[in-house]
Amino acid sequence: MITSMKLFLDFDPCVECKEMMTELSSEEMLFADDETRADVSAKFLRHLTYNHNEVVKAVMSEVKNQQRSPEFDLYK
Ligand SMILES: [Zn+2]
């Protein structure tokens, strides 16, 4: 999650993004089960895909460059 949050600093999040990022980094989420976390991550990724395609592309190339896909929470 730290890796992905860092990447997202480079774009201008809309209100929905901010809500989901807050949700993802909330204390509640820290204690949530894997399934719940995966759901919220998937929701966020879907939103990014439809609304911020350039971010997804940037993240993809970053992941590829750094070979860090196992650490990339959105794909868990
Ligand atoms: Zn957004």
PDB file of C-alpha atoms and ligand atoms in Angstrom:
ATOM      1  CA  MET A   1       0.000   0.000   0.000  1.00  0.00           C
ATOM      2  CA  ILE A   2       2.873   2.372   0.749  1.00  0.00           C
ATOM      3  CA  THR A   3       4.206   1.869  -2.773  1.00  0.00           C
ATOM      4  CA  SER A   4       0.878   2.605  -4.419  1.00  0.00           C
ATOM      5  CA  MET A   5       0.096   5.606  -2.222  1.00  0.00           C
ATOM      6  CA  LYS A   6       3.413   7.126  -3.198  1.00  0.00           C
ATOM      7  CA  LEU A   7       2.549   6.749  -6.863  1.00  0.00           C
ATOM      8  CA  PHE A   8      -0.834   8.361  -6.414  1.00  0.00           C
ATOM      9  CA  LEU A   9       0.748  11.499  -5.037  1.00  0.00           C
ATOM     10  CA  ASP A  10       1.657  12.392  -8.588  1.00  0.00           C
ATOM     11  CA  PHE A  11      -1.900  12.903  -9.735  1.00  0.00           C
ATOM     12  CA  ASP A  12      -4.765  15.133  -8.810  1.00  0.00           C
ATOM     13  CA  PRO A  13      -7.338  12.954  -7.050  1.00  0.00           C
ATOM     14  CA  CYS A  14     -11.032  13.765  -7.418  1.00  0.00           C
ATOM     15  CA  VAL A  15     -13.454  13.698  -4.486  1.00  0.00           C
ATOM     16  CA  GLU A  16     -14.193  10.003  -5.005  1.00  0.00           C
ATOM     17  CA  CYS A  17     -10.493   9.179  -5.064  1.00  0.00           C
ATOM     18  CA  LYS A  18      -9.932  11.032  -1.829  1.00  0.00           C
ATOM     19  CA  GLU A  19     -12.818   9.201  -0.197  1.00  0.00           C
ATOM     20  CA  MET A  20     -11.474   5.833  -1.259  1.00  0.00           C
ATOM     21  CA  MET A  21      -7.903   6.662  -0.282  1.00  0.00           C
ATOM     22  CA  THR A  22      -9.159   7.761   3.127  1.00  0.00           C
ATOM     23  CA  GLU A  23     -11.122   4.536   3.376  1.00  0.00           C
ATOM     24  CA  LEU A  24      -8.108   2.458   2.367  1.00  0.00           C
ATOM     25  CA  SER A  25      -5.807   4.094   4.885  1.00  0.00           C
ATOM     26  CA  SER A  26      -8.338   4.253   7.700  1.00  0.00           C
ATOM     27  CA  GLU A  27      -7.819   2.433  10.965  1.00  0.00           C
ATOM     28  CA  GLU A  28     -10.925   0.396  10.213  1.00  0.00           C
ATOM     29  CA  MET A  29      -9.315  -0.892   7.055  1.00  0.00           C
ATOM     30  CA  LEU A  30      -6.117  -1.841   8.874  1.00  0.00           C
ATOM     31  CA  PHE A  31      -8.109  -4.314  10.921  1.00  0.00           C
ATOM     32  CA  ALA A  32     -10.405  -5.417   8.128  1.00  0.00           C
ATOM     33  CA  ASP A  33     -10.058  -8.889   6.644  1.00  0.00           C
ATOM     34  CA  ASP A  34      -8.290  -9.506   3.346  1.00  0.00           C
ATOM     35  CA  GLU A  35     -11.535  -9.851   1.440  1.00  0.00           C
ATOM     36  CA  THR A  36     -12.823  -6.458   2.559  1.00  0.00           C
ATOM     37  CA  ARG A  37      -9.508  -4.808   1.733  1.00  0.00           C
ATOM     38  CA  ALA A  38      -9.440  -6.482  -1.666  1.00  0.00           C
ATOM     39  CA  ASP A  39     -12.978  -5.228  -2.351  1.00  0.00           C
ATOM     40  CA  VAL A  40     -12.103  -1.625  -1.597  1.00  0.00           C
ATOM     41  CA  SER A  41      -8.847  -1.876  -3.562  1.00  0.00           C
ATOM     42  CA  ALA A  42     -10.707  -3.336  -6.539  1.00  0.00           C
ATOM     43  CA  LYS A  43     -13.313  -0.576  -6.334  1.00  0.00           C
ATOM     44  CA  PHE A  44     -10.587   2.044  -6.325  1.00  0.00           C
ATOM     45  CA  LEU A  45      -8.772   0.413  -9.231  1.00  0.00           C
ATOM     46  CA  ARG A  46     -12.016   0.276 -11.209  1.00  0.00           C
ATOM     47  CA  HIS A  47     -12.598   3.951 -10.545  1.00  0.00           C
ATOM     48  CA  LEU A  48      -9.063   4.774 -11.655  1.00  0.00           C
ATOM     49  CA  THR A  49      -9.454   2.700 -14.803  1.00  0.00           C
ATOM     50  CA  TYR A  50     -12.598   4.561 -15.842  1.00  0.00           C
ATOM     51  CA  ASN A  51     -11.757   8.043 -14.606  1.00  0.00           C
ATOM     52  CA  HIS A  52      -7.993   8.361 -14.395  1.00  0.00           C
ATOM     53  CA  ASN A  53      -6.613   6.098 -17.054  1.00  0.00           C
ATOM     54  CA  GLU A  54      -3.299   7.961 -17.145  1.00  0.00           C
ATOM     55  CA  VAL A  55      -2.705   7.017 -13.517  1.00  0.00           C
ATOM     56  CA  VAL A  56      -3.271   3.338 -14.219  1.00  0.00           C
ATOM     57  CA  LYS A  57      -0.811   3.516 -17.108  1.00  0.00           C
ATOM     58  CA  ALA A  58       1.761   5.272 -14.935  1.00  0.00           C
ATOM     59  CA  VAL A  59       1.296   2.731 -12.155  1.00  0.00           C
ATOM     60  CA  MET A  60       1.592  -0.183 -14.581  1.00  0.00           C
ATOM     61  CA  SER A  61       4.850   1.063 -16.044  1.00  0.00           C
ATOM     62  CA  GLU A  62       6.175   1.851 -12.580  1.00  0.00           C
ATOM     63  CA  VAL A  63       5.367  -1.652 -11.365  1.00  0.00           C
ATOM     64  CA  LYS A  64       6.979  -3.110 -14.458  1.00  0.00           C
ATOM     65  CA  ASN A  65      10.074  -0.962 -14.046  1.00  0.00           C
ATOM     66  CA  GLN A  66      10.541  -1.753 -10.408  1.00  0.00           C
ATOM     67  CA  GLN A  67       9.402  -5.366 -10.581  1.00  0.00           C
ATOM     68  CA  ARG A  68       7.424  -4.834  -7.443  1.00  0.00           C
ATOM     69  CA  SER A  69       4.123  -6.390  -8.381  1.00  0.00           C
ATOM     70  CA  PRO A  70       4.045  -8.693  -5.324  1.00  0.00           C
ATOM     71  CA  GLU A  71       4.025  -5.635  -3.079  1.00  0.00           C
ATOM     72  CA  PHE A  72       1.371  -3.889  -5.065  1.00  0.00           C
ATOM     73  CA  ASP A  73      -1.737  -4.112  -2.923  1.00  0.00           C
ATOM     74  CA  LEU A  74      -4.249  -3.261  -5.610  1.00  0.00           C
ATOM     75  CA  TYR A  75      -3.536  -6.552  -7.333  1.00  0.00           C
ATOM     76  CA  LYS A  76      -3.814  -8.783  -4.312  1.00  0.00           C
TER      77      LYS A  76
HETATM   78 ZN    ZN B   1     -11.042   9.879  -9.001  1.00  0.00          ZN
END
